[in-house]
Amino acid sequence: AGMELFPAADEDAWTLIKEVIDNSDYYLLMVAGKYGSQNSEGISYTEMEFDYALSINKPIICFLHHDIDQLTGSKIEKKRRESK
């Protein structure tokens, strides 16, 4: 289940995300040059997903870019996206 296919994040979306994680065999995380959209406390939904998967002892597989400083400018987040 790709999180990018989910609706814009809000409380109902967060409930859906947790259900998908609950029903998955494992949580797969790919990290590169973006922190992602954030909640009102400044925590990204990706970080919330990771923390949730960890809290329920879901097996987690992480892929990290080997040298994030070498990502080209076209592949990184240049500025924080404004909340709508």
PDB file of N, CA and C in Angstrom:
ATOM      1  N   ALA A   1       0.851  -1.162   0.000  1.00  0.00           N
ATOM      2  CA  ALA A   1       0.000   0.000   0.000  1.00  0.00           C
ATOM      3  C   ALA A   1       0.902   1.232   0.000  1.00  0.00           C
ATOM      4  N   GLY A   2       0.870   2.003  -1.038  1.00  0.00           N
ATOM      5  CA  GLY A   2       1.698   3.204  -1.116  1.00  0.00           C
ATOM      6  C   GLY A   2       1.020   4.367  -0.431  1.00  0.00           C
ATOM      7  N   MET A   3       1.691   4.943   0.546  1.00  0.00           N
ATOM      8  CA  MET A   3       1.104   6.052   1.284  1.00  0.00           C
ATOM      9  C   MET A   3       0.825   7.256   0.377  1.00  0.00           C
ATOM     10  N   GLU A   4       1.563   7.362  -0.724  1.00  0.00           N
ATOM     11  CA  GLU A   4       1.336   8.492  -1.624  1.00  0.00           C
ATOM     12  C   GLU A   4      -0.026   8.416  -2.301  1.00  0.00           C
ATOM     13  N   LEU A   5      -0.691   7.298  -2.219  1.00  0.00           N
ATOM     14  CA  LEU A   5      -2.010   7.133  -2.831  1.00  0.00           C
ATOM     15  C   LEU A   5      -3.142   7.515  -1.894  1.00  0.00           C
ATOM     16  N   PHE A   6      -2.813   7.806  -0.641  1.00  0.00           N
ATOM     17  CA  PHE A   6      -3.835   8.131   0.349  1.00  0.00           C
ATOM     18  C   PHE A   6      -4.283   9.577   0.208  1.00  0.00           C
ATOM     19  N   PRO A   7      -5.471   9.892   0.743  1.00  0.00           N
ATOM     20  CA  PRO A   7      -5.947  11.278   0.690  1.00  0.00           C
ATOM     21  C   PRO A   7      -5.080  12.194   1.547  1.00  0.00           C
ATOM     22  N   ALA A   8      -5.270  13.489   1.374  1.00  0.00           N
ATOM     23  CA  ALA A   8      -4.532  14.469   2.186  1.00  0.00           C
ATOM     24  C   ALA A   8      -4.689  14.127   3.654  1.00  0.00           C
ATOM     25  N   ALA A   9      -3.622  14.307   4.411  1.00  0.00           N
ATOM     26  CA  ALA A   9      -3.588  13.863   5.803  1.00  0.00           C
ATOM     27  C   ALA A   9      -4.489  14.712   6.692  1.00  0.00           C
ATOM     28  N   ASP A  10      -5.275  14.046   7.463  1.00  0.00           N
ATOM     29  CA  ASP A  10      -6.070  14.638   8.532  1.00  0.00           C
ATOM     30  C   ASP A  10      -6.361  13.502   9.505  1.00  0.00           C
ATOM     31  N   GLU A  11      -7.209  13.719  10.466  1.00  0.00           N
ATOM     32  CA  GLU A  11      -7.455  12.683  11.468  1.00  0.00           C
ATOM     33  C   GLU A  11      -8.021  11.414  10.841  1.00  0.00           C
ATOM     34  N   ASP A  12      -8.959  11.557   9.875  1.00  0.00           N
ATOM     35  CA  ASP A  12      -9.529  10.385   9.222  1.00  0.00           C
ATOM     36  C   ASP A  12      -8.486   9.659   8.392  1.00  0.00           C
ATOM     37  N   ALA A  13      -7.630  10.402   7.701  1.00  0.00           N
ATOM     38  CA  ALA A  13      -6.565   9.783   6.911  1.00  0.00           C
ATOM     39  C   ALA A  13      -5.600   9.047   7.833  1.00  0.00           C
ATOM     40  N   TRP A  14      -5.297   9.629   8.987  1.00  0.00           N
ATOM     41  CA  TRP A  14      -4.394   8.976   9.930  1.00  0.00           C
ATOM     42  C   TRP A  14      -4.977   7.652  10.412  1.00  0.00           C
ATOM     43  N   THR A  15      -6.291   7.592  10.629  1.00  0.00           N
ATOM     44  CA  THR A  15      -6.951   6.341  11.015  1.00  0.00           C
ATOM     45  C   THR A  15      -6.783   5.309   9.909  1.00  0.00           C
ATOM     46  N   LEU A  16      -6.974   5.720   8.661  1.00  0.00           N
ATOM     47  CA  LEU A  16      -6.802   4.825   7.516  1.00  0.00           C
ATOM     48  C   LEU A  16      -5.357   4.338   7.427  1.00  0.00           C
ATOM     49  N   ILE A  17      -4.406   5.245   7.583  1.00  0.00           N
ATOM     50  CA  ILE A  17      -2.986   4.882   7.507  1.00  0.00           C
ATOM     51  C   ILE A  17      -2.654   3.836   8.570  1.00  0.00           C
ATOM     52  N   LYS A  18      -3.123   4.036   9.791  1.00  0.00           N
ATOM     53  CA  LYS A  18      -2.850   3.067  10.863  1.00  0.00           C
ATOM     54  C   LYS A  18      -3.470   1.710  10.535  1.00  0.00           C
ATOM     55  N   GLU A  19      -4.669   1.701   9.973  1.00  0.00           N
ATOM     56  CA  GLU A  19      -5.312   0.439   9.596  1.00  0.00           C
ATOM     57  C   GLU A  19      -4.496  -0.289   8.536  1.00  0.00           C
ATOM     58  N   VAL A  20      -3.981   0.462   7.557  1.00  0.00           N
ATOM     59  CA  VAL A  20      -3.170  -0.159   6.502  1.00  0.00           C
ATOM     60  C   VAL A  20      -1.899  -0.746   7.104  1.00  0.00           C
ATOM     61  N   ILE A  21      -1.247  -0.009   7.993  1.00  0.00           N
ATOM     62  CA  ILE A  21      -0.037  -0.522   8.655  1.00  0.00           C
ATOM     63  C   ILE A  21      -0.394  -1.761   9.479  1.00  0.00           C
ATOM     64  N   ASP A  22      -1.498  -1.705  10.221  1.00  0.00           N
ATOM     65  CA  ASP A  22      -1.936  -2.850  11.028  1.00  0.00           C
ATOM     66  C   ASP A  22      -2.113  -4.099  10.167  1.00  0.00           C
ATOM     67  N   ASN A  23      -2.649  -3.927   8.959  1.00  0.00           N
ATOM     68  CA  ASN A  23      -2.964  -5.061   8.091  1.00  0.00           C
ATOM     69  C   ASN A  23      -1.831  -5.459   7.158  1.00  0.00           C
ATOM     70  N   SER A  24      -0.687  -4.806   7.282  1.00  0.00           N
ATOM     71  CA  SER A  24       0.466  -5.124   6.439  1.00  0.00           C
ATOM     72  C   SER A  24       1.389  -6.099   7.150  1.00  0.00           C
ATOM     73  N   ASP A  25       2.140  -6.854   6.351  1.00  0.00           N
ATOM     74  CA  ASP A  25       3.103  -7.801   6.917  1.00  0.00           C
ATOM     75  C   ASP A  25       4.328  -7.087   7.482  1.00  0.00           C
ATOM     76  N   TYR A  26       4.679  -5.951   6.897  1.00  0.00           N
ATOM     77  CA  TYR A  26       5.824  -5.179   7.349  1.00  0.00           C
ATOM     78  C   TYR A  26       5.654  -3.740   6.886  1.00  0.00           C
ATOM     79  N   TYR A  27       6.477  -2.851   7.438  1.00  0.00           N
ATOM     80  CA  TYR A  27       6.474  -1.437   7.055  1.00  0.00           C
ATOM     81  C   TYR A  27       7.767  -1.172   6.304  1.00  0.00           C
ATOM     82  N   LEU A  28       7.648  -0.699   5.082  1.00  0.00           N
ATOM     83  CA  LEU A  28       8.800  -0.409   4.233  1.00  0.00           C
ATOM     84  C   LEU A  28       8.967   1.101   4.138  1.00  0.00           C
ATOM     85  N   LEU A  29      10.170   1.573   4.415  1.00  0.00           N
ATOM     86  CA  LEU A  29      10.441   3.013   4.420  1.00  0.00           C
ATOM     87  C   LEU A  29      11.634   3.295   3.517  1.00  0.00           C
ATOM     88  N   MET A  30      11.461   4.240   2.601  1.00  0.00           N
ATOM     89  CA  MET A  30      12.565   4.687   1.755  1.00  0.00           C
ATOM     90  C   MET A  30      12.827   6.154   2.078  1.00  0.00           C
ATOM     91  N   VAL A  31      14.063   6.469   2.463  1.00  0.00           N
ATOM     92  CA  VAL A  31      14.416   7.815   2.890  1.00  0.00           C
ATOM     93  C   VAL A  31      15.464   8.380   1.958  1.00  0.00           C
ATOM     94  N   ALA A  32      15.214   9.606   1.495  1.00  0.00           N
ATOM     95  CA  ALA A  32      16.197  10.289   0.640  1.00  0.00           C
ATOM     96  C   ALA A  32      16.186  11.765   0.993  1.00  0.00           C
ATOM     97  N   GLY A  33      15.767  12.624   0.073  1.00  0.00           N
ATOM     98  CA  GLY A  33      15.943  14.049   0.270  1.00  0.00           C
ATOM     99  C   GLY A  33      14.724  14.836   0.706  1.00  0.00           C
ATOM    100  N   LYS A  34      13.708  14.183   1.248  1.00  0.00           N
ATOM    101  CA  LYS A  34      12.510  14.914   1.660  1.00  0.00           C
ATOM    102  C   LYS A  34      12.073  14.463   3.046  1.00  0.00           C
ATOM    103  N   TYR A  35      11.651  15.402   3.850  1.00  0.00           N
ATOM    104  CA  TYR A  35      11.094  15.079   5.170  1.00  0.00           C
ATOM    105  C   TYR A  35       9.595  14.803   5.051  1.00  0.00           C
ATOM    106  N   GLY A  36       8.932  15.494   4.148  1.00  0.00           N
ATOM    107  CA  GLY A  36       7.518  15.239   3.905  1.00  0.00           C
ATOM    108  C   GLY A  36       6.595  16.219   4.595  1.00  0.00           C
ATOM    109  N   SER A  37       5.276  16.100   4.263  1.00  0.00           N
ATOM    110  CA  SER A  37       4.312  17.006   4.873  1.00  0.00           C
ATOM    111  C   SER A  37       4.246  16.766   6.368  1.00  0.00           C
ATOM    112  N   GLN A  38       3.962  17.834   7.079  1.00  0.00           N
ATOM    113  CA  GLN A  38       4.018  17.785   8.535  1.00  0.00           C
ATOM    114  C   GLN A  38       2.666  18.096   9.156  1.00  0.00           C
ATOM    115  N   ASN A  39       2.476  17.562  10.353  1.00  0.00           N
ATOM    116  CA  ASN A  39       1.262  17.875  11.095  1.00  0.00           C
ATOM    117  C   ASN A  39       1.440  19.219  11.802  1.00  0.00           C
ATOM    118  N   SER A  40       0.475  19.609  12.603  1.00  0.00           N
ATOM    119  CA  SER A  40       0.524  20.917  13.259  1.00  0.00           C
ATOM    120  C   SER A  40       1.665  21.029  14.270  1.00  0.00           C
ATOM    121  N   GLU A  41       2.225  19.897  14.683  1.00  0.00           N
ATOM    122  CA  GLU A  41       3.348  19.903  15.627  1.00  0.00           C
ATOM    123  C   GLU A  41       4.698  19.858  14.922  1.00  0.00           C
ATOM    124  N   GLY A  42       4.688  19.856  13.575  1.00  0.00           N
ATOM    125  CA  GLY A  42       5.929  19.842  12.806  1.00  0.00           C
ATOM    126  C   GLY A  42       6.525  18.460  12.616  1.00  0.00           C
ATOM    127  N   ILE A  43       5.756  17.416  12.866  1.00  0.00           N
ATOM    128  CA  ILE A  43       6.228  16.044  12.675  1.00  0.00           C
ATOM    129  C   ILE A  43       5.690  15.525  11.354  1.00  0.00           C
ATOM    130  N   SER A  44       6.567  14.950  10.527  1.00  0.00           N
ATOM    131  CA  SER A  44       6.111  14.462   9.225  1.00  0.00           C
ATOM    132  C   SER A  44       5.233  13.231   9.404  1.00  0.00           C
ATOM    133  N   TYR A  45       4.324  13.050   8.462  1.00  0.00           N
ATOM    134  CA  TYR A  45       3.458  11.883   8.512  1.00  0.00           C
ATOM    135  C   TYR A  45       4.275  10.614   8.321  1.00  0.00           C
ATOM    136  N   THR A  46       5.355  10.690   7.562  1.00  0.00           N
ATOM    137  CA  THR A  46       6.238   9.529   7.410  1.00  0.00           C
ATOM    138  C   THR A  46       6.848   9.150   8.751  1.00  0.00           C
ATOM    139  N   GLU A  47       7.293  10.149   9.514  1.00  0.00           N
ATOM    140  CA  GLU A  47       7.844   9.861  10.839  1.00  0.00           C
ATOM    141  C   GLU A  47       6.765   9.289  11.758  1.00  0.00           C
ATOM    142  N   MET A  48       5.549   9.818  11.670  1.00  0.00           N
ATOM    143  CA  MET A  48       4.443   9.292  12.478  1.00  0.00           C
ATOM    144  C   MET A  48       4.158   7.833  12.110  1.00  0.00           C
ATOM    145  N   GLU A  49       4.191   7.527  10.797  1.00  0.00           N
ATOM    146  CA  GLU A  49       3.970   6.150  10.342  1.00  0.00           C
ATOM    147  C   GLU A  49       5.043   5.231  10.907  1.00  0.00           C
ATOM    148  N   PHE A  50       6.299   5.657  10.804  1.00  0.00           N
ATOM    149  CA  PHE A  50       7.408   4.863  11.310  1.00  0.00           C
ATOM    150  C   PHE A  50       7.253   4.624  12.810  1.00  0.00           C
ATOM    151  N   ASP A  51       6.991   5.697  13.549  1.00  0.00           N
ATOM    152  CA  ASP A  51       6.831   5.579  15.002  1.00  0.00           C
ATOM    153  C   ASP A  51       5.680   4.637  15.353  1.00  0.00           C
ATOM    154  N   TYR A  52       4.595   4.712  14.580  1.00  0.00           N
ATOM    155  CA  TYR A  52       3.451   3.842  14.839  1.00  0.00           C
ATOM    156  C   TYR A  52       3.818   2.380  14.569  1.00  0.00           C
ATOM    157  N   ALA A  53       4.452   2.121  13.425  1.00  0.00           N
ATOM    158  CA  ALA A  53       4.853   0.746  13.098  1.00  0.00           C
ATOM    159  C   ALA A  53       5.779   0.194  14.180  1.00  0.00           C
ATOM    160  N   LEU A  54       6.686   1.022  14.654  1.00  0.00           N
ATOM    161  CA  LEU A  54       7.605   0.621  15.726  1.00  0.00           C
ATOM    162  C   LEU A  54       6.833   0.310  17.012  1.00  0.00           C
ATOM    163  N   SER A  55       5.844   1.139  17.335  1.00  0.00           N
ATOM    164  CA  SER A  55       5.086   0.970  18.586  1.00  0.00           C
ATOM    165  C   SER A  55       4.261  -0.314  18.611  1.00  0.00           C
ATOM    166  N   ILE A  56       3.882  -0.814  17.433  1.00  0.00           N
ATOM    167  CA  ILE A  56       3.091  -2.058  17.390  1.00  0.00           C
ATOM    168  C   ILE A  56       3.954  -3.260  17.012  1.00  0.00           C
ATOM    169  N   ASN A  57       5.273  -3.068  17.047  1.00  0.00           N
ATOM    170  CA  ASN A  57       6.222  -4.141  16.748  1.00  0.00           C
ATOM    171  C   ASN A  57       6.070  -4.714  15.346  1.00  0.00           C
ATOM    172  N   LYS A  58       5.683  -3.854  14.401  1.00  0.00           N
ATOM    173  CA  LYS A  58       5.589  -4.273  13.007  1.00  0.00           C
ATOM    174  C   LYS A  58       7.011  -4.392  12.460  1.00  0.00           C
ATOM    175  N   PRO A  59       7.347  -5.474  11.767  1.00  0.00           N
ATOM    176  CA  PRO A  59       8.684  -5.537  11.165  1.00  0.00           C
ATOM    177  C   PRO A  59       8.886  -4.347  10.217  1.00  0.00           C
ATOM    178  N   ILE A  60      10.060  -3.722  10.294  1.00  0.00           N
ATOM    179  CA  ILE A  60      10.352  -2.525   9.512  1.00  0.00           C
ATOM    180  C   ILE A  60      11.569  -2.777   8.647  1.00  0.00           C
ATOM    181  N   ILE A  61      11.452  -2.426   7.372  1.00  0.00           N
ATOM    182  CA  ILE A  61      12.569  -2.486   6.436  1.00  0.00           C
ATOM    183  C   ILE A  61      12.811  -1.063   5.951  1.00  0.00           C
ATOM    184  N   CYS A  62      14.021  -0.566   6.136  1.00  0.00           N
ATOM    185  CA  CYS A  62      14.350   0.805   5.729  1.00  0.00           C
ATOM    186  C   CYS A  62      15.412   0.799   4.630  1.00  0.00           C
ATOM    187  N   PHE A  63      15.205   1.648   3.644  1.00  0.00           N
ATOM    188  CA  PHE A  63      16.205   1.899   2.616  1.00  0.00           C
ATOM    189  C   PHE A  63      16.611   3.359   2.752  1.00  0.00           C
ATOM    190  N   LEU A  64      17.896   3.593   2.972  1.00  0.00           N
ATOM    191  CA  LEU A  64      18.415   4.944   3.128  1.00  0.00           C
ATOM    192  C   LEU A  64      19.347   5.251   1.974  1.00  0.00           C
ATOM    193  N   HIS A  65      19.261   6.467   1.445  1.00  0.00           N
ATOM    194  CA  HIS A  65      20.183   6.869   0.390  1.00  0.00           C
ATOM    195  C   HIS A  65      21.592   6.839   0.965  1.00  0.00           C
ATOM    196  N   HIS A  66      22.523   6.255   0.250  1.00  0.00           N
ATOM    197  CA  HIS A  66      23.868   6.052   0.800  1.00  0.00           C
ATOM    198  C   HIS A  66      24.650   7.341   1.012  1.00  0.00           C
ATOM    199  N   ASP A  67      24.338   8.390   0.251  1.00  0.00           N
ATOM    200  CA  ASP A  67      25.049   9.662   0.425  1.00  0.00           C
ATOM    201  C   ASP A  67      24.098  10.796   0.076  1.00  0.00           C
ATOM    202  N   ILE A  68      23.257  11.150   1.033  1.00  0.00           N
ATOM    203  CA  ILE A  68      22.204  12.137   0.797  1.00  0.00           C
ATOM    204  C   ILE A  68      22.755  13.473   0.320  1.00  0.00           C
ATOM    205  N   ASP A  69      23.979  13.807   0.701  1.00  0.00           N
ATOM    206  CA  ASP A  69      24.590  15.068   0.260  1.00  0.00           C
ATOM    207  C   ASP A  69      24.894  15.071  -1.235  1.00  0.00           C
ATOM    208  N   GLN A  70      24.891  13.908  -1.854  1.00  0.00           N
ATOM    209  CA  GLN A  70      25.187  13.817  -3.286  1.00  0.00           C
ATOM    210  C   GLN A  70      23.927  13.793  -4.161  1.00  0.00           C
ATOM    211  N   LEU A  71      22.757  13.900  -3.556  1.00  0.00           N
ATOM    212  CA  LEU A  71      21.532  13.962  -4.364  1.00  0.00           C
ATOM    213  C   LEU A  71      21.548  15.234  -5.196  1.00  0.00           C
ATOM    214  N   THR A  72      21.160  15.123  -6.444  1.00  0.00           N
ATOM    215  CA  THR A  72      21.117  16.310  -7.291  1.00  0.00           C
ATOM    216  C   THR A  72      19.970  17.216  -6.863  1.00  0.00           C
ATOM    217  N   GLY A  73      20.093  18.487  -7.145  1.00  0.00           N
ATOM    218  CA  GLY A  73      19.095  19.471  -6.741  1.00  0.00           C
ATOM    219  C   GLY A  73      17.695  19.146  -7.208  1.00  0.00           C
ATOM    220  N   SER A  74      17.572  18.480  -8.344  1.00  0.00           N
ATOM    221  CA  SER A  74      16.242  18.161  -8.860  1.00  0.00           C
ATOM    222  C   SER A  74      15.573  17.031  -8.079  1.00  0.00           C
ATOM    223  N   LYS A  75      16.312  16.405  -7.175  1.00  0.00           N
ATOM    224  CA  LYS A  75      15.762  15.269  -6.442  1.00  0.00           C
ATOM    225  C   LYS A  75      15.617  15.528  -4.946  1.00  0.00           C
ATOM    226  N   ILE A  76      15.746  16.771  -4.537  1.00  0.00           N
ATOM    227  CA  ILE A  76      15.596  17.085  -3.117  1.00  0.00           C
ATOM    228  C   ILE A  76      14.564  18.172  -2.917  1.00  0.00           C
ATOM    229  N   GLU A  77      14.053  18.240  -1.719  1.00  0.00           N
ATOM    230  CA  GLU A  77      13.086  19.258  -1.348  1.00  0.00           C
ATOM    231  C   GLU A  77      13.839  20.554  -1.075  1.00  0.00           C
ATOM    232  N   LYS A  78      13.521  21.602  -1.820  1.00  0.00           N
ATOM    233  CA  LYS A  78      14.253  22.853  -1.692  1.00  0.00           C
ATOM    234  C   LYS A  78      13.743  23.719  -0.548  1.00  0.00           C
ATOM    235  N   LYS A  79      12.466  23.664  -0.287  1.00  0.00           N
ATOM    236  CA  LYS A  79      11.898  24.433   0.811  1.00  0.00           C
ATOM    237  C   LYS A  79      10.712  23.696   1.370  1.00  0.00           C
ATOM    238  N   ARG A  80      10.365  24.068   2.576  1.00  0.00           N
ATOM    239  CA  ARG A  80       9.224  23.458   3.241  1.00  0.00           C
ATOM    240  C   ARG A  80       7.939  23.884   2.540  1.00  0.00           C
ATOM    241  N   ARG A  81       7.094  22.940   2.273  1.00  0.00           N
ATOM    242  CA  ARG A  81       5.815  23.214   1.647  1.00  0.00           C
ATOM    243  C   ARG A  81       4.916  23.903   2.644  1.00  0.00           C
ATOM    244  N   GLU A  82       4.224  24.938   2.215  1.00  0.00           N
ATOM    245  CA  GLU A  82       3.307  25.675   3.098  1.00  0.00           C
ATOM    246  C   GLU A  82       2.055  24.853   3.344  1.00  0.00           C
ATOM    247  N   SER A  83       1.549  24.894   4.553  1.00  0.00           N
ATOM    248  CA  SER A  83       0.303  24.209   4.900  1.00  0.00           C
ATOM    249  C   SER A  83      -0.870  24.901   4.231  1.00  0.00           C
ATOM    250  N   LYS A  84      -1.871  24.118   3.881  1.00  0.00           N
ATOM    251  CA  LYS A  84      -3.070  24.694   3.252  1.00  0.00           C
ATOM    252  C   LYS A  84      -4.231  24.589   4.178  1.00  0.00           C
TER     253      LYS A  84
END
